[in-house]
Short mmCIF file of C-alpha atoms and ligand atoms in Angstrom, two decimals:
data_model
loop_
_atom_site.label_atom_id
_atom_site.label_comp_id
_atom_site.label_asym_id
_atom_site.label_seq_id
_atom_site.Cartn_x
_atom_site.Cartn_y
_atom_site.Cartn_z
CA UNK A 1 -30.46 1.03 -2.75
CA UNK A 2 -27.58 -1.17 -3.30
CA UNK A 3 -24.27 0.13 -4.90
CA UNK A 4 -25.25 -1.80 -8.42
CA UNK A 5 -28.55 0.37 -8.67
CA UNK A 6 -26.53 3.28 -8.14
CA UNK A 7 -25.32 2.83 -11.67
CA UNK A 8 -21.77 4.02 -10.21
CA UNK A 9 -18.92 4.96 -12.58
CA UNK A 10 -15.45 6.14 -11.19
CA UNK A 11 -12.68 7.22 -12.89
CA UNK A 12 -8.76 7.92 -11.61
CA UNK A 13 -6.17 10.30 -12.52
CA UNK A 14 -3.32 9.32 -10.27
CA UNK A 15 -0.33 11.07 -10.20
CA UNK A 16 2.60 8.91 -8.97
CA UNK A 17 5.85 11.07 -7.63
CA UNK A 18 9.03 9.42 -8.99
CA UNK A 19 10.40 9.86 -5.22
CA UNK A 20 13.74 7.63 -6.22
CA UNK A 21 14.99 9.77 -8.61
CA UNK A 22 17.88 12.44 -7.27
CA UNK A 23 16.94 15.56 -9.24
CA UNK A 24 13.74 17.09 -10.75
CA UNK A 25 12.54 17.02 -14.38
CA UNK A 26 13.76 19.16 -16.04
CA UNK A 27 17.13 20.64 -13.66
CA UNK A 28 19.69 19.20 -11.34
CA UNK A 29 17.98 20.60 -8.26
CA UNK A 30 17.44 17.69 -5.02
CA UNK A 31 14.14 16.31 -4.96
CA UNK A 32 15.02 15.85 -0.92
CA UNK A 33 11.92 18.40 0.18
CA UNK A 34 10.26 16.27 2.73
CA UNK A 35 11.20 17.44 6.25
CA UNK A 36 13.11 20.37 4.43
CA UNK A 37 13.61 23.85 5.27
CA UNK A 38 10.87 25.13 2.43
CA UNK A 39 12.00 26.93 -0.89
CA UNK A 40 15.81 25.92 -0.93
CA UNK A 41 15.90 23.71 -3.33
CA UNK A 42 15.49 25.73 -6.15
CA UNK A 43 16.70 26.77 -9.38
CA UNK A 44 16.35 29.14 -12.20
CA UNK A 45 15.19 26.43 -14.14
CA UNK A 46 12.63 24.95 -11.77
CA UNK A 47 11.85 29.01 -11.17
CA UNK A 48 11.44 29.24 -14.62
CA UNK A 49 13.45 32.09 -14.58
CA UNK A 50 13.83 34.42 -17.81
CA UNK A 51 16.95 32.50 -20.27
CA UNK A 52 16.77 29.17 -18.21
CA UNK A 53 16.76 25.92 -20.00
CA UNK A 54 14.99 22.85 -19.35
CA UNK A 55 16.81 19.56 -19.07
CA UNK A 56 14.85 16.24 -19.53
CA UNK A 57 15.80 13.56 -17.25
CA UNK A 58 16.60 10.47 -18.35
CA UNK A 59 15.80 8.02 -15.70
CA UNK A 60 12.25 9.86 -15.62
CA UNK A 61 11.52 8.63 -19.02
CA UNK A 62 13.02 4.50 -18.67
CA UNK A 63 10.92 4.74 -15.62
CA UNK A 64 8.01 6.24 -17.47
CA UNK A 65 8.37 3.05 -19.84
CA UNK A 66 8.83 0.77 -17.33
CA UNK A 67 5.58 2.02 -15.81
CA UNK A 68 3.64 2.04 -19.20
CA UNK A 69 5.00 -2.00 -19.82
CA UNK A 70 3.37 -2.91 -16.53
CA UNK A 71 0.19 -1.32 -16.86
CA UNK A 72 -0.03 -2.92 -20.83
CA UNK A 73 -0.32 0.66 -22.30
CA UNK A 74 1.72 1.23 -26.20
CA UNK A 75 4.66 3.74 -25.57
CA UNK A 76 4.16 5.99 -28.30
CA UNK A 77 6.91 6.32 -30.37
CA UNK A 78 7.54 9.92 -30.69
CA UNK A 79 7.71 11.76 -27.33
CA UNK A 80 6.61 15.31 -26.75
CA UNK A 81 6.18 17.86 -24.29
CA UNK A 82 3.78 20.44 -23.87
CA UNK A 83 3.19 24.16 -21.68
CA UNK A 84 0.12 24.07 -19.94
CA UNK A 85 -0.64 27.58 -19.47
CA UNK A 86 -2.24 28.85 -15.77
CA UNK A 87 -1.80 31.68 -13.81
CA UNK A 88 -1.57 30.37 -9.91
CA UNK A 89 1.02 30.49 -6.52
CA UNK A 90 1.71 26.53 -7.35
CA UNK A 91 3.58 26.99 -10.61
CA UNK A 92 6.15 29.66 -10.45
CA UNK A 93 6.63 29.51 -13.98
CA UNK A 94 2.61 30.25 -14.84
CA UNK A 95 3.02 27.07 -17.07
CA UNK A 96 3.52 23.68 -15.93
CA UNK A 97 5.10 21.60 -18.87
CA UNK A 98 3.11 18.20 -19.39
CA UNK A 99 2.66 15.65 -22.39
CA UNK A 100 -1.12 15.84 -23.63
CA UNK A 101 -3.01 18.03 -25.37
CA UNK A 102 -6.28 17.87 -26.07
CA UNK A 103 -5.57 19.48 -29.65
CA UNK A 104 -3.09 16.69 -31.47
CA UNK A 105 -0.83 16.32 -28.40
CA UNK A 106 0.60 12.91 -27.79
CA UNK A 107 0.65 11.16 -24.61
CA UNK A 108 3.84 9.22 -23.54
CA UNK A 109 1.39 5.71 -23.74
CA UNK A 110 -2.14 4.77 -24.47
CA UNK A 111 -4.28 2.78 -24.31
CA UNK A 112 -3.56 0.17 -21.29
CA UNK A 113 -5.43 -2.65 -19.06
CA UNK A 114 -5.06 -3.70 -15.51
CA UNK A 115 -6.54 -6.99 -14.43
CA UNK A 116 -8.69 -6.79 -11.41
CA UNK A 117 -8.71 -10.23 -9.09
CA UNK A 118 -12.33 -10.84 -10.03
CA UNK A 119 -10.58 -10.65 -13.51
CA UNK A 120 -12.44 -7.48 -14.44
CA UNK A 121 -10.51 -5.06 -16.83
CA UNK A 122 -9.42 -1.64 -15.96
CA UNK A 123 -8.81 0.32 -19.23
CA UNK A 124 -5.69 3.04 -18.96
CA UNK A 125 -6.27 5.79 -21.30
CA UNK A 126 -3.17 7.15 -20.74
CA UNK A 127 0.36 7.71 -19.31
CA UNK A 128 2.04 11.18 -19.24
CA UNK A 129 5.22 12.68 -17.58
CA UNK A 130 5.02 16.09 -15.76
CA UNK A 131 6.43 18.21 -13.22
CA UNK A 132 5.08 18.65 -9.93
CA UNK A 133 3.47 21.87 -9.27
CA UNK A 134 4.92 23.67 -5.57
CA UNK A 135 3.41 22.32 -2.43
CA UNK A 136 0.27 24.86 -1.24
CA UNK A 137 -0.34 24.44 2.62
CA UNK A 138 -2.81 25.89 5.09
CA UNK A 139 -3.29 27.11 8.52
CA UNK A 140 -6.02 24.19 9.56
CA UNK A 141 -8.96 23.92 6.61
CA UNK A 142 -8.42 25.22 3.04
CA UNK A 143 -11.49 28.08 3.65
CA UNK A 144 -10.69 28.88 7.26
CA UNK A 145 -6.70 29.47 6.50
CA UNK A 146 -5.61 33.25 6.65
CA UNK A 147 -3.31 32.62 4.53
CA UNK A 148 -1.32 30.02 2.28
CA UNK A 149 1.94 28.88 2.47
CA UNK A 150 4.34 28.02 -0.69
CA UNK A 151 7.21 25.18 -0.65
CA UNK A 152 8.53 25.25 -4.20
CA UNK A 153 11.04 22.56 -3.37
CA UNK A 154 8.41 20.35 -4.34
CA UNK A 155 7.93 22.30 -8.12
CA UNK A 156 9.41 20.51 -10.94
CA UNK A 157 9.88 16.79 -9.17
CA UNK A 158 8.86 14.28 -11.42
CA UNK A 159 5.67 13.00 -11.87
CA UNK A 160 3.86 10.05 -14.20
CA UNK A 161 -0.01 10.80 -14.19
CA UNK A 162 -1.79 7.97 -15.16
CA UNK A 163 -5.69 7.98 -16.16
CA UNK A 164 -7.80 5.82 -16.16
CA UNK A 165 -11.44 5.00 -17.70
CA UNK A 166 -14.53 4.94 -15.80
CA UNK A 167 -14.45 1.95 -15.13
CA UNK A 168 -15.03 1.05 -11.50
CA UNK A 169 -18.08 0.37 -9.90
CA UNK A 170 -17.59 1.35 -6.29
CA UNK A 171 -15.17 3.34 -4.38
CA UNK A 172 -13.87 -0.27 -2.98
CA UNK A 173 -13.01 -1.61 -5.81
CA UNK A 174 -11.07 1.89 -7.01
CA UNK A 175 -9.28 1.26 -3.38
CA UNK A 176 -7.94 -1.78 -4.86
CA UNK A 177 -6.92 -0.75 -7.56
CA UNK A 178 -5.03 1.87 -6.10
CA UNK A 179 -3.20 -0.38 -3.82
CA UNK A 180 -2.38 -2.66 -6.63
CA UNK A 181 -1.02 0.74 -8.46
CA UNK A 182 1.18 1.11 -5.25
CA UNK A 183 2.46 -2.59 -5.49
CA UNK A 184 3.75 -2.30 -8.95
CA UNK A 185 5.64 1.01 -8.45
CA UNK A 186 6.90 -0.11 -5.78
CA UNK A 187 7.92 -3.33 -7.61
CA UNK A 188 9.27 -1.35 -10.13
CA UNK A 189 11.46 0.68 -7.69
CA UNK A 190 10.14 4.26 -8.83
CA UNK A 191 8.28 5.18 -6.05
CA UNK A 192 8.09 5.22 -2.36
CA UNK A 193 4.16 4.98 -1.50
CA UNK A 194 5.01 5.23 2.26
CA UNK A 195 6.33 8.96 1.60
CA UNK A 196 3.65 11.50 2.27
CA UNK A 197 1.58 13.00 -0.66
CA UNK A 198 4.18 10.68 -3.54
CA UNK A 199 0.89 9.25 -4.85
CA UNK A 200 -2.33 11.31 -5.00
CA UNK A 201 -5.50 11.59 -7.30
CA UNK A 202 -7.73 12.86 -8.51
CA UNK A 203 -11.43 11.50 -9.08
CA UNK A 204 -14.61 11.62 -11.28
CA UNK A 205 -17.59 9.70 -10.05
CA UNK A 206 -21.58 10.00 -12.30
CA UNK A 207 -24.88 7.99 -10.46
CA UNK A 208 -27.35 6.77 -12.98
CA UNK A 209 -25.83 7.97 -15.91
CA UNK A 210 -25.87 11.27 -14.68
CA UNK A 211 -23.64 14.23 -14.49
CA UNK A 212 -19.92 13.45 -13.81
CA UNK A 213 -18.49 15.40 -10.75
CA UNK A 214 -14.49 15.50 -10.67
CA UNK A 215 -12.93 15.50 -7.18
CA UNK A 216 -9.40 17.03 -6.88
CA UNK A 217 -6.84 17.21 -4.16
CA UNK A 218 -6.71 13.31 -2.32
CA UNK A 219 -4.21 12.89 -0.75
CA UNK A 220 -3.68 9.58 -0.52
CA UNK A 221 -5.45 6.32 -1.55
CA UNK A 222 -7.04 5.79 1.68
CA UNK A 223 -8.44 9.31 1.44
CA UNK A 224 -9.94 8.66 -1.76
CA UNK A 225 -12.27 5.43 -0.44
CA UNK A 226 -13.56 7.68 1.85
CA UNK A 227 -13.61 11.03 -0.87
CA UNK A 228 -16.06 9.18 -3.31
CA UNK A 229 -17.68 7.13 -0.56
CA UNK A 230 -18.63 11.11 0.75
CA UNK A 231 -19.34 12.21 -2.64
CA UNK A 232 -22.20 9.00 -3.11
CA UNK A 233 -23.98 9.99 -0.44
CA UNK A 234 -24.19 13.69 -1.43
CA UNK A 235 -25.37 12.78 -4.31
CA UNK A 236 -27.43 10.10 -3.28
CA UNK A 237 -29.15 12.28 -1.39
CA UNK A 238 -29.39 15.18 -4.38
CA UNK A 239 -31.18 12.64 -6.21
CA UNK A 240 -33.53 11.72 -4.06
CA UNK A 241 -34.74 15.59 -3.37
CA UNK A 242 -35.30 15.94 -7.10
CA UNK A 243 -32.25 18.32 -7.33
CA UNK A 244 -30.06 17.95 -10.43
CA UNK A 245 -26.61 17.17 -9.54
CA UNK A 246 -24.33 19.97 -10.84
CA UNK A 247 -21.23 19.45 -13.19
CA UNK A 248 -18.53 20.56 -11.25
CA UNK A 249 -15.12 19.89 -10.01
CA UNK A 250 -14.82 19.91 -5.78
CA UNK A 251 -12.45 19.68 -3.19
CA UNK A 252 -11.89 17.17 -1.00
CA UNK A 253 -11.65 18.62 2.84
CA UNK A 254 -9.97 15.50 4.67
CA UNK A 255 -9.88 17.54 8.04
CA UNK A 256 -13.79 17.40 7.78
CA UNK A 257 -14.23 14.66 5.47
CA UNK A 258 -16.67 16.55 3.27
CA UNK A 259 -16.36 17.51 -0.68
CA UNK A 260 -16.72 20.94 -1.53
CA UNK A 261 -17.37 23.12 -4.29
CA UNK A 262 -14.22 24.51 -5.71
CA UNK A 263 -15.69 25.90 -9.60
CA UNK A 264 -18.41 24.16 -12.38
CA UNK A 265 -18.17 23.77 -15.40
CA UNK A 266 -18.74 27.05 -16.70
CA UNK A 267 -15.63 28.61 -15.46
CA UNK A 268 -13.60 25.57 -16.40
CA UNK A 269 -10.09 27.18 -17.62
CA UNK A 270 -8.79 27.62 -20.95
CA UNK A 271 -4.92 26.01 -20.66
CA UNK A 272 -3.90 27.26 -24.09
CA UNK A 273 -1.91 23.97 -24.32
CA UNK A 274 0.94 24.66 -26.87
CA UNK A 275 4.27 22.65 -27.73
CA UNK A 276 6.94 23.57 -25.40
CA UNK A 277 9.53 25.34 -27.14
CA UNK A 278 12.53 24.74 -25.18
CA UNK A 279 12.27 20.85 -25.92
CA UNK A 280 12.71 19.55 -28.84
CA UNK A 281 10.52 16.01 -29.70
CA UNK A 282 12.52 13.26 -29.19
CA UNK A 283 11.98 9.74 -30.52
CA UNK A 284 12.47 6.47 -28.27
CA UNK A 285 14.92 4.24 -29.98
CA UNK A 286 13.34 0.73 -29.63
CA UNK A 287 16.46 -0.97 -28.49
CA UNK A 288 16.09 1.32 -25.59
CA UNK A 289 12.42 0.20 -24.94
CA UNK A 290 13.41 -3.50 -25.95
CA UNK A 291 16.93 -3.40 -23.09
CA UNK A 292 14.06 -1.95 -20.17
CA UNK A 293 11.42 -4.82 -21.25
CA UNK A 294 14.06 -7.23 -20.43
CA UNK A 295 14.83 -5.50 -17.38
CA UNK A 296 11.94 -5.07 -16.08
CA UNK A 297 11.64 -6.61 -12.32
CA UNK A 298 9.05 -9.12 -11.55
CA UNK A 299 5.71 -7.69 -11.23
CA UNK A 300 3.45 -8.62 -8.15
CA UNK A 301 1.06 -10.50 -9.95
CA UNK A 302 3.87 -12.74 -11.32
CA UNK A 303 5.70 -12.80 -8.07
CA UNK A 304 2.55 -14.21 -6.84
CA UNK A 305 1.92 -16.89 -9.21
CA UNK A 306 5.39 -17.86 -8.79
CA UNK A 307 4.97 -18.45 -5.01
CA UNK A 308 2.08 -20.17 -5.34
CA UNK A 309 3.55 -22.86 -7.81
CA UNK A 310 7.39 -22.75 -6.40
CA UNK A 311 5.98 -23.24 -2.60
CA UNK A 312 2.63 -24.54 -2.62
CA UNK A 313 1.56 -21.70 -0.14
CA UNK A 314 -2.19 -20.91 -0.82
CA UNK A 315 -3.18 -17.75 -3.22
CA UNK A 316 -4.20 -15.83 -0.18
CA UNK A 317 -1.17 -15.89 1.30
CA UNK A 318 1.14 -15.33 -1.65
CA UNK A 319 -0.82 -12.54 -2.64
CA UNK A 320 0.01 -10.41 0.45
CA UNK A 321 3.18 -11.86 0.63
CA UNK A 322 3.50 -10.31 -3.58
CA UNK A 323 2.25 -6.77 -2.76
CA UNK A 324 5.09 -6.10 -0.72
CA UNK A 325 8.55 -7.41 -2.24
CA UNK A 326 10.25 -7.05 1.50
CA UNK A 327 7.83 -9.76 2.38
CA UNK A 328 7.88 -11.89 -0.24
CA UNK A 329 11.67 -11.11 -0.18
CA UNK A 330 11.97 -12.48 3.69
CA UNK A 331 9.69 -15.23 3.07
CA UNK A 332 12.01 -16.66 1.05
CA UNK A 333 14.52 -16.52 3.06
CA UNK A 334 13.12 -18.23 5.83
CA UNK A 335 12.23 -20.71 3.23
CA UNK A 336 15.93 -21.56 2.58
CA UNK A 337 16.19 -21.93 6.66
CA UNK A 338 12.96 -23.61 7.59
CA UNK A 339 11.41 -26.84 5.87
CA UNK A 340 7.61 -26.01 6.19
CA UNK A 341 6.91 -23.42 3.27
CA UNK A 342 3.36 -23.42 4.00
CA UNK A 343 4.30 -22.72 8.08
CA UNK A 344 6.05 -19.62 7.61
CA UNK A 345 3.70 -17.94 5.13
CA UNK A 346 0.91 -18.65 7.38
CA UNK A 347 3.08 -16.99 10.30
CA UNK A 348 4.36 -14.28 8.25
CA UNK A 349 1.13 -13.28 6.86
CA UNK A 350 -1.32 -14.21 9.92
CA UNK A 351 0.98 -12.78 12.69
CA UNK A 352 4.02 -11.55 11.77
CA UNK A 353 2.85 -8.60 9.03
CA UNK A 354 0.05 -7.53 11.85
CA UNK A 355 2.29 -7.30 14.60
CA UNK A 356 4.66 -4.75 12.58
CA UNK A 357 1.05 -2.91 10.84
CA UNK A 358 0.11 -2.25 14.78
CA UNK A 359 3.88 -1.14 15.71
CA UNK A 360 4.14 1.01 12.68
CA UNK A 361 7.03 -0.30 11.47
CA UNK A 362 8.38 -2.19 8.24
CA UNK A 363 9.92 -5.37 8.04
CA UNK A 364 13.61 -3.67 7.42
CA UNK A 365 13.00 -1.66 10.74
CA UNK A 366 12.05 -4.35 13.00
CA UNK A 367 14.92 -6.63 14.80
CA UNK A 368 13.77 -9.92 13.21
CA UNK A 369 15.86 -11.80 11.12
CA UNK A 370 14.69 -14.74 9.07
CA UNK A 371 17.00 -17.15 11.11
CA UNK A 372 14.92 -15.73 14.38
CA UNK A 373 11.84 -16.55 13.33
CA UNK A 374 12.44 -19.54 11.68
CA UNK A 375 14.26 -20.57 14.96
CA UNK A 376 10.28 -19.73 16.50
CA UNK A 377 9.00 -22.10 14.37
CA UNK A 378 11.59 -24.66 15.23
CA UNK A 379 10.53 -24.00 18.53
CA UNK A 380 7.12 -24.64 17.86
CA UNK A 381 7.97 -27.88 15.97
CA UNK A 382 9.11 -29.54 18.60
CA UNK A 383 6.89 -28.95 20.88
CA UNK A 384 8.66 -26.70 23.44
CA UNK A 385 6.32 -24.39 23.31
CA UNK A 386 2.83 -23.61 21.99
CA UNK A 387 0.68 -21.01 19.83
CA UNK A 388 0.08 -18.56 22.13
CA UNK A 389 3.49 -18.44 23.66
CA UNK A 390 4.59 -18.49 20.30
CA UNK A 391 2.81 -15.02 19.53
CA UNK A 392 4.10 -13.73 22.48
CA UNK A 393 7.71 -14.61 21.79
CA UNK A 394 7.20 -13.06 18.34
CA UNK A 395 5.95 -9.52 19.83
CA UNK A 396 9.20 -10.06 22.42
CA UNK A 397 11.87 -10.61 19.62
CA UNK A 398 10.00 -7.83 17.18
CA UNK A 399 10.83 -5.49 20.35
CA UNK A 400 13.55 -6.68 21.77
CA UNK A 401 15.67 -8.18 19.14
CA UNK A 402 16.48 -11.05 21.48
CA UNK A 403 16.70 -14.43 19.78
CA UNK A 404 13.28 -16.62 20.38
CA UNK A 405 14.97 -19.32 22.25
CA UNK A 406 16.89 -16.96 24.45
CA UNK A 407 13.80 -15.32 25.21
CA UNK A 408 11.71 -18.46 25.59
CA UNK A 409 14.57 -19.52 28.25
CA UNK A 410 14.17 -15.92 30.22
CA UNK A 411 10.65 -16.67 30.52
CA UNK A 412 10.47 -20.46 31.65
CA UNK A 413 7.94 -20.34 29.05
CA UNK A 414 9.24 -23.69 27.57
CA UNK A 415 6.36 -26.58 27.27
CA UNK A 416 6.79 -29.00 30.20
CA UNK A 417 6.58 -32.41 28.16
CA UNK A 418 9.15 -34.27 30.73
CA UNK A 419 6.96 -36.80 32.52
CA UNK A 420 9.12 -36.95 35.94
CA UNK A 421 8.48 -33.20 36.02
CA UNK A 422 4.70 -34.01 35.41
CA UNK A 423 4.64 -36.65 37.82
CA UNK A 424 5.78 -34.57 40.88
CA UNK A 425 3.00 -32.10 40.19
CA UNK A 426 0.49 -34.54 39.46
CA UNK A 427 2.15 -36.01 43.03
CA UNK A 428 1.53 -33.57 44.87
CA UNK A 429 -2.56 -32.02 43.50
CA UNK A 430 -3.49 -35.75 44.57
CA UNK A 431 -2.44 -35.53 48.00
CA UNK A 432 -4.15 -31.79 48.32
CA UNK A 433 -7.18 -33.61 46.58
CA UNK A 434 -8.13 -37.20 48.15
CA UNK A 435 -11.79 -36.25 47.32
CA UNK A 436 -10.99 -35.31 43.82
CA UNK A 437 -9.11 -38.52 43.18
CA UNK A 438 -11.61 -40.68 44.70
CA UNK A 439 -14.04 -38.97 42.64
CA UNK A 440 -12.21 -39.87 39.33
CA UNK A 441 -11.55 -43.25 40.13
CA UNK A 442 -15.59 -43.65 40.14
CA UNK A 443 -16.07 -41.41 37.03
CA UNK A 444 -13.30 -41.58 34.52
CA UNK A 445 -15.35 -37.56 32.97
CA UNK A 446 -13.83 -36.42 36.52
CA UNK A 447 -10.45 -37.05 35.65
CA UNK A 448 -10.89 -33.67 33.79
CA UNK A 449 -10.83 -31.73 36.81
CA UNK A 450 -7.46 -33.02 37.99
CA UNK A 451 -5.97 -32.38 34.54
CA UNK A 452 -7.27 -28.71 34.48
CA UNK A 453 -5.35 -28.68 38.12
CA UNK A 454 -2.51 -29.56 36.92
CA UNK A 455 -2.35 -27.29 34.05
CA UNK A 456 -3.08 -24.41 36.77
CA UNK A 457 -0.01 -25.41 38.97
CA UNK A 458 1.83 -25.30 35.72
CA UNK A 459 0.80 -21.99 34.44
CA UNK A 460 -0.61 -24.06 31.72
CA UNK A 461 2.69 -24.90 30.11
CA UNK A 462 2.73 -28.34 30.44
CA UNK A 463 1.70 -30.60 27.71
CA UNK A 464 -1.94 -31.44 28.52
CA UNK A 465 -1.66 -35.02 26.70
CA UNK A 466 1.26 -36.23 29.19
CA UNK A 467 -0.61 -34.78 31.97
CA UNK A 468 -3.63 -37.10 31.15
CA UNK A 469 -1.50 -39.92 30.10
CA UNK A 470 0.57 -39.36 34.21
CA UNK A 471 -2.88 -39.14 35.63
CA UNK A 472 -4.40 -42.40 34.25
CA UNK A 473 -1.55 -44.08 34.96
CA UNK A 474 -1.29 -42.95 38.66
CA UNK A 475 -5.00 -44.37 39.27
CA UNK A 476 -4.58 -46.93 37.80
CA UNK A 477 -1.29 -47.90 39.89
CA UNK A 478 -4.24 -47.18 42.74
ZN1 LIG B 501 15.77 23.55 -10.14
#
């Protein structure tokens, strides 16, 4: 059965972690918890102590616009906040305060799309700021633990949830989306995807029409590919026994890479959403909205199109080079250095981006300035040295942080193109090889052999044109 008969139908709820943002939500406590002694960054607000106050923070909310401009949802005018009522160790308060309800609540936007490169629409139903419940963590698997640890430093951080509508097809193509997500945060400057756990969703995924099965705790994006990819086959496999598939919501277990059940439908909780009293409703003046609109940073997919018509780089390339601002950043600086636009993305993208994925590190990290590796690609130019030394030069100055000539110098690696050079080599394999010679002055196809000698006593960094050219020209001479 291919995915298409599947009838597959995902839908998102991401929630994105403002990570840039000094404080919480709704108090002046550091949102610095990662690597941090647990519970010390705490408040009676964040506590939700008895005669605390809530705070709204304004950054949270330009960035909450920001977000909802990029993803094409309508800010709603008014803004309001609401209690969701639950009684559990992540929310020390026993209410976490968000924006929707169900009953008349307002979201902070609605109503959004997010073209997909096959230019298939992904409709947003909505955008809503919340705090972050506490962190929960366990002693190896959620059902094996003894016992689970709190770290309410995380409680009350910012967070934007953003849903979306069913509308992907295959766990692949909600992958992508996801990634894209990333880009534009990251564009945007709200959010730090490399941080762990600062973008995680949730998931619903129905087969055939069928019975829609919410997945809850993913970690990260890559973990939810793999999540619903899990959650086809189970129910795949359901479906083909002739058992119904149950409407419930499950867990996903990345340690074993297996869904399972957490509660159905039945039990689903009552949240007795109500208007959170300790915040008034506020309205967003639309000079404010109007002064972030003409802030707002270029997006990826703009950043792209601009590279593609500004440099004449292929789409590919600009694309990858547009996810990541540091890249397209560098690549145009090495653009103001080096002549060949098309050169450097093509090195950037095909070599340089893989050889800091395998290392681990990013671009700001590694000890390669645009002047260094445009000053590889000079080096390339002109012939002193080829590809292949050329990749290994690149690995040598990501590591080292040695200039590419300097290193190129260390290792004698440069091209031999000088023909006296050649000729004392080429010199001396036909006196070791009378047989050989004679050979190619009968058969001009033998000359190949002497060449491929040549290249051999020159650990094969001599230019093999010159080395043909000195050969011919010796025989001839007789
Ligand atoms: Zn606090």
């Amino acid at each position: 059965m291919s995915e298409n008969d599947l009838g597959i139908k995902i839908g998102l709820e991401i929630h994105v972690q403002l990570t840039h943002l000094k404080t919480k939500l709704f108090c002046g406590c550091s949102t610095d918890f990662r690597g941090k002694e647990p519970n010390t960054n705490l408040c009676p607000i964040c506590m939700g102590l008895p005669g605390s106050l809530p705070v709204l923070n304004e950054q949270a909310v330009k960035d909450a616009v920001a977000l909802s401009f990029a993803l094409n949802t309508q800010v709603q005018s008014k803004m309001l906040f609401f209690r969701k009522n639950y009684y559990y160790p992540d929310m020390p308060k026993n209410f976490q305060i968000t924006q929707y309800d169900k009953a008349g609540g307002v979201p902070f936007s609605v109503n959004g799309k997010v073209k997909m490169e096959n230019s298939k629409e992904i409709r947003i139903t909505r955008l809503q700021l919340e705090e972050d419940p506490a962190r929960l963590s366990y002693e190896g698997t959620i059902d094996a633990s003894t016992a689970t640890f709190v770290d309410y430093n995380r409680a009350g951080i910012s967070l934007i949830e953003i849903v979306t509508e069913p509308d992907f097809g295959s766990p692949k193509e909600a992958r992508i989306f996801l990634d894209k997500l990333r880009s534009i945060v990251e564009s945007l400057g709200i959010s730090d995807g490399a941080l762990e756990g600062s973008m995680r969703c949730d998931a619903n995924i129905s087969l055939k029409g069928g019975i829609r099965v919410e997945i809850k705790n993913i970690s990260s994006f890559k973990e939810a590919e793999r999540a619903l990819n899990f959650e086809i086959s189970r129910q795949k496999s359901l479906i083909a026994k002739e058992i119904k598939v149950k409407r419930e919501t499950r867990h996903w277990d990345e340690v074993r890479r297996i869904t399972v059940s957490l509660r159905t439908k039945e039990e689903e909780q009552d949240y007795r959403y109500f208007p959170e009293p300790d915040l008034v409703p506020i309205t967003l003046p639309p000079e404010l909205l109007d002064k972030i609109k003409l802030d707002m940073p270029e997006l990826p997919e703009n950043l792209k199109d601009r590279l593609v018509a500004q440099y004449r780089i292929s789409i590919a390339n600009a694309k990858i080079l547009a996810e990541n601002k540091e890249y397209a950043k560098y690549f145009e600086q090495c653009g103001k250095i080096y002549h060949d636009a098309n050169e450097i993305s093509n090195w950037v993208v095909g070599d340089l981006i893989p050889s800091l994925a395998k290392r681990n590190i990013s671009l700001q990290t590694a000890k390669i300035p645009p002047e260094s590796f445009c000053g590889l690609l000079k080096l390339l130019d002109t012939g002193q040295i080829n590809r292949s030394t050329a990749k290994t030069v690149l690995d040598e100055a990501i590591d080292s942080g040695k200039a590419p000539d300097a290193i190129v110098r260390q290792m004698g690696a440069t091209k031999i193109t000088d023909e006296t050079t050649i000729l004392q080599i080429v010199n001396k394999i036909f006196e070791e090889k009378p047989t050989a010679v004679q050979a190619a002055i009968k058969d001009p196809n033998a000359i190949n052999y002497l060449v491929g000698l040549t290249m051999k006593a020159t650990k094969g960094q001599a230019d093999p044109k010159v080395i043909n050219q000195v050969i011919r020209m010796k025989l001839e001479a007789g």
